[in-house]
mmCIF file of C-alpha atoms in Angstrom:
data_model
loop_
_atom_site.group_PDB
_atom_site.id
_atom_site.type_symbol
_atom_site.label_atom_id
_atom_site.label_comp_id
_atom_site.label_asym_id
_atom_site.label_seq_id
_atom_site.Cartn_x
_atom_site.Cartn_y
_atom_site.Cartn_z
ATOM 1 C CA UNK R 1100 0.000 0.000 0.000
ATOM 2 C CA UNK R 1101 2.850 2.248 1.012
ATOM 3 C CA UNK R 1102 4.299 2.011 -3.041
ATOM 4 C CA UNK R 1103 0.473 3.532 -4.176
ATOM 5 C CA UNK R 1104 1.104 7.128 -2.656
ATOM 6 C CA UNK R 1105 4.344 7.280 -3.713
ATOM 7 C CA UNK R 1106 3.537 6.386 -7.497
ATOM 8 C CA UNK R 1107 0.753 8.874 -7.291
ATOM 9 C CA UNK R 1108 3.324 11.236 -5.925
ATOM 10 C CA UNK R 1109 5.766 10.727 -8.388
ATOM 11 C CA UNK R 1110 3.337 11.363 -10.953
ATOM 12 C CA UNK R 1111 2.285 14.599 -9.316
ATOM 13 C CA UNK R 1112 5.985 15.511 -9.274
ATOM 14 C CA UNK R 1113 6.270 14.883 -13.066
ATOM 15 C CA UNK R 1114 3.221 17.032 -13.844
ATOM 16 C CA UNK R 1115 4.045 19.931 -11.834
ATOM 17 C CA UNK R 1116 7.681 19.697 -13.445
ATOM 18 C CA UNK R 1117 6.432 19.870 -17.122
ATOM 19 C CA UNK R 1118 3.817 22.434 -16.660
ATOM 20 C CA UNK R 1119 7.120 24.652 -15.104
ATOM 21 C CA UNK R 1120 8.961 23.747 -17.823
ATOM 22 C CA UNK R 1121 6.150 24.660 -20.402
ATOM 23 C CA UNK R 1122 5.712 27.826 -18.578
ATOM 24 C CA UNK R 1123 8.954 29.301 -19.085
ATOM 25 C CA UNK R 1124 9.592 27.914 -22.633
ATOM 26 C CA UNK R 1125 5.989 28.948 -24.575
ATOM 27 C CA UNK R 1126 5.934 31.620 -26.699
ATOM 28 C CA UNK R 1127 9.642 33.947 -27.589
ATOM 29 C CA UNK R 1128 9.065 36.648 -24.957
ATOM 30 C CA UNK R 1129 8.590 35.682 -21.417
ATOM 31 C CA UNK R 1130 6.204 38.159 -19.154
ATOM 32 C CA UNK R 1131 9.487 39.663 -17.684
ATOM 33 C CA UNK R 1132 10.358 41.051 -20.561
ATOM 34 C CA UNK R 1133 7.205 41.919 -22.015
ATOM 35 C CA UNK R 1134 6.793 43.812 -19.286
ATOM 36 C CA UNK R 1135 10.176 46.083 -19.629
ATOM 37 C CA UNK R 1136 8.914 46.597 -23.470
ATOM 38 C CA UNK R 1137 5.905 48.176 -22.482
ATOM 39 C CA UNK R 1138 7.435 50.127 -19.817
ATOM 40 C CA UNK R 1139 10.136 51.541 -22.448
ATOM 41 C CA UNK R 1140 7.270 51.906 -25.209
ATOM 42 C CA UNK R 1141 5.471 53.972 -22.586
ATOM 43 C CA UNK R 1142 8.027 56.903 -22.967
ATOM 44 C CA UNK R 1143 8.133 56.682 -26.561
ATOM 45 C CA UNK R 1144 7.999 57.288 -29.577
ATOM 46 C CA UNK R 1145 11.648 56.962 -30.223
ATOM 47 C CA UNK R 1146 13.702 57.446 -33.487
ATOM 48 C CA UNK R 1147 15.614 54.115 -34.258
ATOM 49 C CA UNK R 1148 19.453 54.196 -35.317
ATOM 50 C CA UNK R 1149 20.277 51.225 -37.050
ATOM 51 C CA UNK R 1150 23.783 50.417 -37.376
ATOM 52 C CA UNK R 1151 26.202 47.317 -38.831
ATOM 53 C CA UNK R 1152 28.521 46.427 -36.919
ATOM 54 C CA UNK R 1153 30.705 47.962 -33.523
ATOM 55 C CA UNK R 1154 33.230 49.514 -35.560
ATOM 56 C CA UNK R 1155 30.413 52.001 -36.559
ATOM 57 C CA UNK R 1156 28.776 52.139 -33.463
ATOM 58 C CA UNK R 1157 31.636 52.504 -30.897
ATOM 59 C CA UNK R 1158 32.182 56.141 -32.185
ATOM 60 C CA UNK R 1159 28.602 56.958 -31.304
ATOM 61 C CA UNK R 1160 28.152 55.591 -27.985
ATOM 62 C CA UNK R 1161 31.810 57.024 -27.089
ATOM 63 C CA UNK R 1162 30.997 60.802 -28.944
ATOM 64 C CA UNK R 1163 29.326 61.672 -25.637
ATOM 65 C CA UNK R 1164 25.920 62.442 -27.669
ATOM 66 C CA UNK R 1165 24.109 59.374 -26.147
ATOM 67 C CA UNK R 1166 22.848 59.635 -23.048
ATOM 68 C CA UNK R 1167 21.604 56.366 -21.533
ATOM 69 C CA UNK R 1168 18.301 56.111 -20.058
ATOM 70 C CA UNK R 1169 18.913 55.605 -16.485
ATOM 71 C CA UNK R 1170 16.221 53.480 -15.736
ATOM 72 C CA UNK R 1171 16.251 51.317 -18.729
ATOM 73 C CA UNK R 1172 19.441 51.419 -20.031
ATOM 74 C CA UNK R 1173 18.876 48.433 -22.679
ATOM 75 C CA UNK R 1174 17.226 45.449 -23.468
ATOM 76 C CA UNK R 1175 18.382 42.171 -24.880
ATOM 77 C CA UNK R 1176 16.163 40.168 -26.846
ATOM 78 C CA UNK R 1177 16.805 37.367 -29.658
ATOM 79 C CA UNK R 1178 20.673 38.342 -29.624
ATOM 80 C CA UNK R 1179 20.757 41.903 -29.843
ATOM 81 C CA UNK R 1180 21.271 44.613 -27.684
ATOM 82 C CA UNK R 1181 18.655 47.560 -28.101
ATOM 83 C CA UNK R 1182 20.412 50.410 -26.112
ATOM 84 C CA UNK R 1183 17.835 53.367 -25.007
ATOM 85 C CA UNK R 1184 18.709 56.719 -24.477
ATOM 86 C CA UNK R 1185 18.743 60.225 -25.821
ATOM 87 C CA UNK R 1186 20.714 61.340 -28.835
ATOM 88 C CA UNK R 1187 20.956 64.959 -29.442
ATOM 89 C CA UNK R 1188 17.983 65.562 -26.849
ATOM 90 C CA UNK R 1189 16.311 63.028 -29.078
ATOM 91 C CA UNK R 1190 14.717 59.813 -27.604
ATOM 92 C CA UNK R 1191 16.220 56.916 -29.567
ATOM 93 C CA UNK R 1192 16.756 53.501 -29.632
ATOM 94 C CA UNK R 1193 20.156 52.445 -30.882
ATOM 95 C CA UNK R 1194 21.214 48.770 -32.104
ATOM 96 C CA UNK R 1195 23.806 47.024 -33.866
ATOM 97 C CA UNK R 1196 22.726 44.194 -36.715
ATOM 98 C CA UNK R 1197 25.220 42.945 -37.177
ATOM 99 C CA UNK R 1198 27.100 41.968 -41.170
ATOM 100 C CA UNK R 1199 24.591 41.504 -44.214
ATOM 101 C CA UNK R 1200 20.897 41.590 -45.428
ATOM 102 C CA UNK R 1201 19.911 38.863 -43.594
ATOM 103 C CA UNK R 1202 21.028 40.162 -40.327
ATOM 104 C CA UNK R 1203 19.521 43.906 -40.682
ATOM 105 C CA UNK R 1204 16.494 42.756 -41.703
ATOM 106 C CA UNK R 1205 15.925 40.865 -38.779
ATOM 107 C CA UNK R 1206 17.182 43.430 -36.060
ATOM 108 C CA UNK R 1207 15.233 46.207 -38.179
ATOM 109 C CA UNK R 1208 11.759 43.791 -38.023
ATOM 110 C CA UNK R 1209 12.686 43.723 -34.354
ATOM 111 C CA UNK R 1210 12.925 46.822 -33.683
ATOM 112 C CA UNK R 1211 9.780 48.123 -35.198
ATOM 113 C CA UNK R 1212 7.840 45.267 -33.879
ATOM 114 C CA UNK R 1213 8.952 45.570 -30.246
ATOM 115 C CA UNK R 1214 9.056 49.362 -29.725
ATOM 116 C CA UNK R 1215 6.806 52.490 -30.607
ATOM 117 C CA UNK R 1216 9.424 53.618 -33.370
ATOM 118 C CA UNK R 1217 8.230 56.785 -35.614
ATOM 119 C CA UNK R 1218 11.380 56.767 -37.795
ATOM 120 C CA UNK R 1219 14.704 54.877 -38.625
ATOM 121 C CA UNK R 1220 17.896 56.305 -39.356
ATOM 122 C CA UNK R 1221 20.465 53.922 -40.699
ATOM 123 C CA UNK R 1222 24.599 55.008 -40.392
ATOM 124 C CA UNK R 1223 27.762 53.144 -41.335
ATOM 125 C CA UNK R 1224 30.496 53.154 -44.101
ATOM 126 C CA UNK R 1225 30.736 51.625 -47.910
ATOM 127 C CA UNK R 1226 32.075 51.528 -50.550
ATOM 128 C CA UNK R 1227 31.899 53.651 -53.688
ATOM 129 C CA UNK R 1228 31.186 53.493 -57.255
ATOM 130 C CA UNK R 1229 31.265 56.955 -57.768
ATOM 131 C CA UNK R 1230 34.261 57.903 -59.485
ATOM 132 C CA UNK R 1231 33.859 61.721 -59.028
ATOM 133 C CA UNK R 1232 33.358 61.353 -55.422
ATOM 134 C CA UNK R 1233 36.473 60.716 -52.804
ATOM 135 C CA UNK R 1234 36.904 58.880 -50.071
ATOM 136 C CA UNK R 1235 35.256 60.749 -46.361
ATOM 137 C CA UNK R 1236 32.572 62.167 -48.140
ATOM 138 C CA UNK R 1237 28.948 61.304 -47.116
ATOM 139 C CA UNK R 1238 26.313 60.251 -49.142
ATOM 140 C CA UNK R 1239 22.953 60.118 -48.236
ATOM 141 C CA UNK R 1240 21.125 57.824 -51.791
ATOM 142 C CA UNK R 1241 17.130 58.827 -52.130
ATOM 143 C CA UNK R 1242 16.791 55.202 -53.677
ATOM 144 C CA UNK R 1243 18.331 51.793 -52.348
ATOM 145 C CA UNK R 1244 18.479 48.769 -53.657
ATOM 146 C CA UNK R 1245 19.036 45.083 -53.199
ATOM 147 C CA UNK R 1246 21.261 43.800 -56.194
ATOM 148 C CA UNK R 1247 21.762 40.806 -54.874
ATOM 149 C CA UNK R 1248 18.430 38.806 -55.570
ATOM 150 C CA UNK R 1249 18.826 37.321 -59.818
ATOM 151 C CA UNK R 1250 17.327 35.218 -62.107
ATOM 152 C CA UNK R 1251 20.747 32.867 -63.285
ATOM 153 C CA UNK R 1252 19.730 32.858 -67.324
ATOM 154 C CA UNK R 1253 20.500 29.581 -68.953
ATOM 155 C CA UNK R 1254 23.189 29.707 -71.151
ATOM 156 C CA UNK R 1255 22.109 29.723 -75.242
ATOM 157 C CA UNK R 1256 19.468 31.952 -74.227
ATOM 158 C CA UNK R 1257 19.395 35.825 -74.207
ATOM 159 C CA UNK R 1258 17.827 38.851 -73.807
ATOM 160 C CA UNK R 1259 14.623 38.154 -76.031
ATOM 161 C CA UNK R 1260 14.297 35.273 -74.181
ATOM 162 C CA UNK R 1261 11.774 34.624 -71.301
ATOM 163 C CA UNK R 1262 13.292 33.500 -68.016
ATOM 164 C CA UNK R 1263 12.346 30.563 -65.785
ATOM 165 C CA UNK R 1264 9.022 31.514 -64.146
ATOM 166 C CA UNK R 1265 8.773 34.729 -65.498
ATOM 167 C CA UNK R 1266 5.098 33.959 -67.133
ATOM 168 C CA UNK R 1267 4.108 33.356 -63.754
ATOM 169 C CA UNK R 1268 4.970 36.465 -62.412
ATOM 170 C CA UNK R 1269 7.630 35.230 -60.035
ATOM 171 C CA UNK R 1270 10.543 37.062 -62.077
ATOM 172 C CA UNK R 1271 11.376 39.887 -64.822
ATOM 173 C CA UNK R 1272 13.243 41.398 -67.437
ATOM 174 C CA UNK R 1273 12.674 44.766 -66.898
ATOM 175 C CA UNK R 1274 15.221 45.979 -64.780
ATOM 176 C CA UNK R 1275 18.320 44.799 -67.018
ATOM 177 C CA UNK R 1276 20.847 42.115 -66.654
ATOM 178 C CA UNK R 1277 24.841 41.922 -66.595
ATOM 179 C CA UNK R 1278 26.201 39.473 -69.300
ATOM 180 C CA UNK R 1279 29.355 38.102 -68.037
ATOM 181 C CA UNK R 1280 31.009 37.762 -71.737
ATOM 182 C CA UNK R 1281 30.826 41.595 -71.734
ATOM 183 C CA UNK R 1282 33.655 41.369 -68.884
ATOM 184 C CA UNK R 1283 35.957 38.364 -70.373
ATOM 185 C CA UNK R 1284 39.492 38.826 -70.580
ATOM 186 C CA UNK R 1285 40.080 37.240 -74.022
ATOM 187 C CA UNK R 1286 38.501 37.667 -77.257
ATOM 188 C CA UNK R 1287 38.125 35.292 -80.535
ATOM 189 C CA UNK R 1288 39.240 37.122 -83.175
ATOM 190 C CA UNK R 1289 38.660 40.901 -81.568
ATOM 191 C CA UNK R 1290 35.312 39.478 -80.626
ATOM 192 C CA UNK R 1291 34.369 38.615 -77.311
ATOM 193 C CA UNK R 1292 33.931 34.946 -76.476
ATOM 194 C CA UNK R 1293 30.652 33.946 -74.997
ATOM 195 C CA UNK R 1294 30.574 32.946 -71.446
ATOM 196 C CA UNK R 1295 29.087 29.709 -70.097
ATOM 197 C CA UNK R 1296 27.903 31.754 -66.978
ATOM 198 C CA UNK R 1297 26.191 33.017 -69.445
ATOM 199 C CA UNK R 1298 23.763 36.241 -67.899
ATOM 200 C CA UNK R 1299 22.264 36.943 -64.549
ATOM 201 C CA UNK R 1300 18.921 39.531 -64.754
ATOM 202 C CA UNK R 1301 18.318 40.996 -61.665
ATOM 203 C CA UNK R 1302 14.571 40.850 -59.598
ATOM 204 C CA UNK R 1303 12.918 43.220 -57.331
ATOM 205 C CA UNK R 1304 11.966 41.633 -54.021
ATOM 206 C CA UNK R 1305 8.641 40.195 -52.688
ATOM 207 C CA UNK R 1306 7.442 42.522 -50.190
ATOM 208 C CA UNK R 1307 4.253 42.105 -47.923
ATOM 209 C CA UNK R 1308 3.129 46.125 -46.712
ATOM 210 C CA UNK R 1309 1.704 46.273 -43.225
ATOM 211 C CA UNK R 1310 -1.360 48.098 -44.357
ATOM 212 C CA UNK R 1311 -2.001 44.937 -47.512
ATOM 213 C CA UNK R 1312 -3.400 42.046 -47.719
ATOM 214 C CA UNK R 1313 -1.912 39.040 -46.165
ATOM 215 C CA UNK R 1314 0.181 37.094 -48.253
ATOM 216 C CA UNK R 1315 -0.640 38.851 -51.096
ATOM 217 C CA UNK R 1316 2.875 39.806 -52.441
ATOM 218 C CA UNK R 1317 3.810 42.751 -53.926
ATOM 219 C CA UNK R 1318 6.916 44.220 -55.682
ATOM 220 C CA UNK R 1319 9.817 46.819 -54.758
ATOM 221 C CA UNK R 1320 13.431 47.495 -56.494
ATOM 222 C CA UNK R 1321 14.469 50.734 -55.987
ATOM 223 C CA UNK R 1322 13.516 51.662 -52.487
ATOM 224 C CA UNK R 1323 12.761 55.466 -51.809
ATOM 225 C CA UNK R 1324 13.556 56.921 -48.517
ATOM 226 C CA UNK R 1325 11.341 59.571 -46.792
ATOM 227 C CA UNK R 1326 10.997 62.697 -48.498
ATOM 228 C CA UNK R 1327 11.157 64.544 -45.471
ATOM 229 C CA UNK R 1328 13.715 63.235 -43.876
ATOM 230 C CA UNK R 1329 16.236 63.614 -47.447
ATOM 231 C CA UNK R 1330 14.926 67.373 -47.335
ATOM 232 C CA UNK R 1331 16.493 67.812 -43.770
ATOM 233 C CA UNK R 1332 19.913 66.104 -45.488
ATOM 234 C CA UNK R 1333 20.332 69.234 -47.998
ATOM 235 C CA UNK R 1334 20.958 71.569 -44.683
ATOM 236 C CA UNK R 1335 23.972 69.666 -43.705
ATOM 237 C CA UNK R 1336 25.534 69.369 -47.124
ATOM 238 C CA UNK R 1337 27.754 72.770 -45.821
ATOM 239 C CA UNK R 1338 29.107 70.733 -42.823
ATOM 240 C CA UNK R 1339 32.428 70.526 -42.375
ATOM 241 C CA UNK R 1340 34.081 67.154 -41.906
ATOM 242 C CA UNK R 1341 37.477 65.014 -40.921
ATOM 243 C CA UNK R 1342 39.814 64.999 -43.812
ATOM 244 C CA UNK R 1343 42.781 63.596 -42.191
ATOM 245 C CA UNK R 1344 44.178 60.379 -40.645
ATOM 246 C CA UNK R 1345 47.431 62.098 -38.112
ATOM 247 C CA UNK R 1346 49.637 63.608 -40.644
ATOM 248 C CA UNK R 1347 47.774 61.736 -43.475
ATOM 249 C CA UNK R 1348 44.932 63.801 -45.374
ATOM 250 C CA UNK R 1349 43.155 63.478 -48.075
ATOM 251 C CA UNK R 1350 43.243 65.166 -51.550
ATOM 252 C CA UNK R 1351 39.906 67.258 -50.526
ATOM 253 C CA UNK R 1352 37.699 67.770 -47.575
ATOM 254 C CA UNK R 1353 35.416 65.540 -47.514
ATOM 255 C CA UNK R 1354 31.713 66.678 -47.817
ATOM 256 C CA UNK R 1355 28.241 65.652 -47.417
ATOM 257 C CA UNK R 1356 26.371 64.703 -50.879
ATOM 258 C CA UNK R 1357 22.535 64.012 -51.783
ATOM 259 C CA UNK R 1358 22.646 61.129 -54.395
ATOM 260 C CA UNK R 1359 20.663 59.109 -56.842
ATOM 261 C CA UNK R 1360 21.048 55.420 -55.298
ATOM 262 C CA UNK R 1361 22.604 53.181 -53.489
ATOM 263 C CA UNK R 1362 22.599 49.443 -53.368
ATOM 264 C CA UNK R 1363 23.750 46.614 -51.370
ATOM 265 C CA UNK R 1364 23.878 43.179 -51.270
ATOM 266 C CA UNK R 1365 25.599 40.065 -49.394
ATOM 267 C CA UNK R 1366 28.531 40.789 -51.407
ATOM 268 C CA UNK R 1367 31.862 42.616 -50.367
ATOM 269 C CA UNK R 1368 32.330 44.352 -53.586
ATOM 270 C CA UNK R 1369 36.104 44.963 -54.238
ATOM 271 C CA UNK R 1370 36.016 44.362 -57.876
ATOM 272 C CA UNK R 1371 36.601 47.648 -60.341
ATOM 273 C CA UNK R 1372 34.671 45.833 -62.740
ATOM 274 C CA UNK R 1373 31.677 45.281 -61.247
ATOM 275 C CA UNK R 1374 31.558 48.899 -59.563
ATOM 276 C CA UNK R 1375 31.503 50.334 -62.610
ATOM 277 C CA UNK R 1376 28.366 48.037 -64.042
ATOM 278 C CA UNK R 1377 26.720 49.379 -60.729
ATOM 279 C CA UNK R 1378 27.724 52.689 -61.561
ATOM 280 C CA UNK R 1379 27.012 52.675 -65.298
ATOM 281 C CA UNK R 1380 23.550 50.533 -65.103
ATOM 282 C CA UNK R 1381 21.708 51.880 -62.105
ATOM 283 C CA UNK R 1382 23.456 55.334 -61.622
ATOM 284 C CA UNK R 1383 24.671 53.851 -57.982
ATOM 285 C CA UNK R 1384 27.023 55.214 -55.351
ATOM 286 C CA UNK R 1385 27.827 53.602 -52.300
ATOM 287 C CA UNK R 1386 27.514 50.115 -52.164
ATOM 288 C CA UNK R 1387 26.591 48.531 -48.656
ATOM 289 C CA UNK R 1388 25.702 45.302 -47.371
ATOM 290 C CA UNK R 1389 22.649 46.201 -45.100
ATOM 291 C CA UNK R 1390 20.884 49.293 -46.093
ATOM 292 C CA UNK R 1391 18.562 47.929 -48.674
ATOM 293 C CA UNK R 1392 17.143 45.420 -45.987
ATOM 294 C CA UNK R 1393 16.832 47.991 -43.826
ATOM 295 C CA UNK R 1394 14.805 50.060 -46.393
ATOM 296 C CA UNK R 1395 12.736 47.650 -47.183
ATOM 297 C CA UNK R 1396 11.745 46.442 -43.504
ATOM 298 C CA UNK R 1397 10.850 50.004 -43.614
ATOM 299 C CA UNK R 1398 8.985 49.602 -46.790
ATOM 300 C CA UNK R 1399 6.686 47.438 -45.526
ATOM 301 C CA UNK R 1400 5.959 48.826 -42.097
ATOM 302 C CA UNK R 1401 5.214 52.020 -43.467
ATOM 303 C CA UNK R 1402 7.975 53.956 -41.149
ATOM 304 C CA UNK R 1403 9.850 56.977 -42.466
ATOM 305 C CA UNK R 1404 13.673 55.868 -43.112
ATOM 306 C CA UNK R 1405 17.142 57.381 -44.244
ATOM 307 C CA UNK R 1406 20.440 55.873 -44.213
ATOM 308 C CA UNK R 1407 23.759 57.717 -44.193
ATOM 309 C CA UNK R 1408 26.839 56.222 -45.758
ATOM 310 C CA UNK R 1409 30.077 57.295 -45.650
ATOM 311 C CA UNK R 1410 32.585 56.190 -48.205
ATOM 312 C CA UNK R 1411 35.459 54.377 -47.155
ATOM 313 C CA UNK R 1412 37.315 53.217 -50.155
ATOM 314 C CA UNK R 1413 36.826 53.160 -53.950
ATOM 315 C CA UNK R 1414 35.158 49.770 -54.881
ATOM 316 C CA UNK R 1415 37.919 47.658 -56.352
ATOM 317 C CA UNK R 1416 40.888 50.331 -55.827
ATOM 318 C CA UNK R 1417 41.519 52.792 -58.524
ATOM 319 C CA UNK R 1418 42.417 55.677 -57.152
ATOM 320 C CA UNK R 1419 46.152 56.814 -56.366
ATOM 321 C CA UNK R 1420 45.390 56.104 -52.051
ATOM 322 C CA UNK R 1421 47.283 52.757 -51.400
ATOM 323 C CA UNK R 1422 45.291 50.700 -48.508
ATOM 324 C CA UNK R 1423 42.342 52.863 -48.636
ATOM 325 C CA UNK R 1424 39.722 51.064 -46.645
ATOM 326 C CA UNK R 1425 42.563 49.851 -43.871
ATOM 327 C CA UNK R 1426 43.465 53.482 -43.108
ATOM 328 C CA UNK R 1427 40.646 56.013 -43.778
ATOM 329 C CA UNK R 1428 37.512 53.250 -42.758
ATOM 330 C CA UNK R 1429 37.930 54.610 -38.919
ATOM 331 C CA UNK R 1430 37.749 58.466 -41.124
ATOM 332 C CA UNK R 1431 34.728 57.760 -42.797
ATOM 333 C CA UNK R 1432 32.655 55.807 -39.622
ATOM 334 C CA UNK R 1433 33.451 59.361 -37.947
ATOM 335 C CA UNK R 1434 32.324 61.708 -40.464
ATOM 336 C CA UNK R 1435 28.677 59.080 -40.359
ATOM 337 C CA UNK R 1436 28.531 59.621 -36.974
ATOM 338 C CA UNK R 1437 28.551 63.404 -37.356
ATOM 339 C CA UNK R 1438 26.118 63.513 -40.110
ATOM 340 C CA UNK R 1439 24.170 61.655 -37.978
ATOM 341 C CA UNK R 1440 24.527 64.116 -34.727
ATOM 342 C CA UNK R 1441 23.607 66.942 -37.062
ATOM 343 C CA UNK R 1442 20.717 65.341 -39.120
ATOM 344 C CA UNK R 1443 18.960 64.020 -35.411
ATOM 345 C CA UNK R 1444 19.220 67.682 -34.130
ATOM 346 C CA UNK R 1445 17.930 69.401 -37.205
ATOM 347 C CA UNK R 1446 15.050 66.545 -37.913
ATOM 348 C CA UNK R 1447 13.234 67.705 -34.905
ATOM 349 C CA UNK R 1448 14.483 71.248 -34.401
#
């Protein structure tokens, strides 16, 4: 008789222990932390600053511009770090995404969908494919981009051609392509050779707007960012910026630039070629690795964006600065930060 309560009590044990269990493991966000989210979204709404990486970001937290938030200095959720504070008497919500599209979009989606955000500023450094701008300068692009996302054509087949899918309406032809014999080194005869990677045409993305119907895709390539905010950019394109590393300066002081259009990818571009296909094709400038993700997480949620690039190096070298990114990267993630400072304090003057 003595082995029938303790069975039973066992069993009780085994219950109690799963339901705990259960308890702390359903759903992403336990109550703890829903509960500091509210209490930061109650002092809102806050500007986000989306950044890359902590190259870019250690500048700004060490400038002396941010000013923690003493009572909720941060929160971590899902691997990230979203620091609260002021910037420029603004209230803000800084975090890093860490390298690629994949990465920003995530931290972006995050970001709107955890805190009352009425705007996102993106900062950081790239590269550029601008051959009449320099090194230092900072561009803020009205249109970005993601070149990353093709349609591989077959080879044999070519611009008159329909691509895989494309009747369904899952791809296109109409943005353009890059043919890959165009850039071979050798020629038959004068004439180039074709290329058995043959052409790649490149898509706009699927995007599903906030304010649409579910699952009802539509389509975005070139990004815009918000009018108002790229209105606020022309003020600062007087400011004066870093144009030397110690004794080291470069050929100009750098400046800040309104431009066409920037684009980005998961793809370190250091190729002189393909820089000048960006340049040539789609009229681009800097070329990134998150802003385009960024944009279009802000795309879809309807919230007013901008991103600030400064250049860092010419795409591929080219220009008469040996070692450019190596020496004048910690230049240019300086001269963001300041156009950042300045663009905050005007935005809301």
């Amino acid at each position: 008789m003595a082995a029938y309560p303790l069975k039973q009590l066992l069993l009780l044990l085994g219950f109690l222990l799963l339901v705990g269990i259960s308890s702390r493991v359903d759903g992403a966000t336990t109550k703890k932390v829903m509960k500091k989210i509210t209490a930061i979204n109650k002092k809102g709404p806050y500007l986000g600053v989306v950044v890359p990486n902590s190259f870019e970001m250690n500048p700004l937290l060490q400038s002396g511009s941010f000013v923690v938030d003493e009572k909720f200095p941060y929160l971590d959720f899902s691997g990230r770090r979203f620091r609260v504070g002021k910037l420029e008497g603004e209230k803000v919500i800084v975090v890093m995404t860490g390298l690629s599209m994949l990465n920003a979009g995530i931290t972006t989606q995050l970001l709107l969908s955890l805190f009352r955000v009425k705007g996102v500023v993106h900062f950081g450094i790239a590269g550029n494919a601008n051959p009449e701008l320099q090194i230092g300068d900072v561009t803020i692009p009205q249109y970005w981009a993601h070149t990353g996302l093709w349609n591989w054509q077959r080879f044999g087949d070519g611009p008159d051609d329909e691509l895989a899918l494309e009747s369904s309406g899952d791809y296109t032809r109409k943005i353009g392509y890059l043919k890959f014999s165009d850039y071979n080194n050798d020629t038959e005869k004068g004439k180039s050779s074709e290329n058995l990677l043959n052409s790649v045409w490149y898509q706009p993305e699927e995007i599903f707007p906030v304010d649409g119907i579910p699952e009802v895709r539509q389509h975005s390539f070139w990004v815009p960012v918000s009018n108002h905010y790229f209105s606020v950019v022309k003020k600062l394109e007087g400011m004066e910026l870093e144009g030397c590393i110690n004794s080291t300066c470069l050929p100009r002081t750098p400046r800040v630039i309104r431009v066409e259009r920037g684009a980005s990818a998961n793809t370190f571009v250091d190729n002189a070629a393909y820089r000048q296909f960006l340049n040539s094709k789609f009229n681009v400038t800097a070329i990134d690795m998150e802003s385009a993700a960024v944009a279009l997480i802000c795309l879809q949620q309807r919230t007013p964006f901008i991103a600030i690039r400064a250049l860092s190096d010419l795409a591929g070298g080219g220009s008469s600065l040996s070692n450019e990114a190596g020496m004048f990267a910690p230049l240019a993630a300086q001269n963001a930060v300041s156009v950042l400072l300045r663009f905050v304090a005007l935005l809301f003057s």
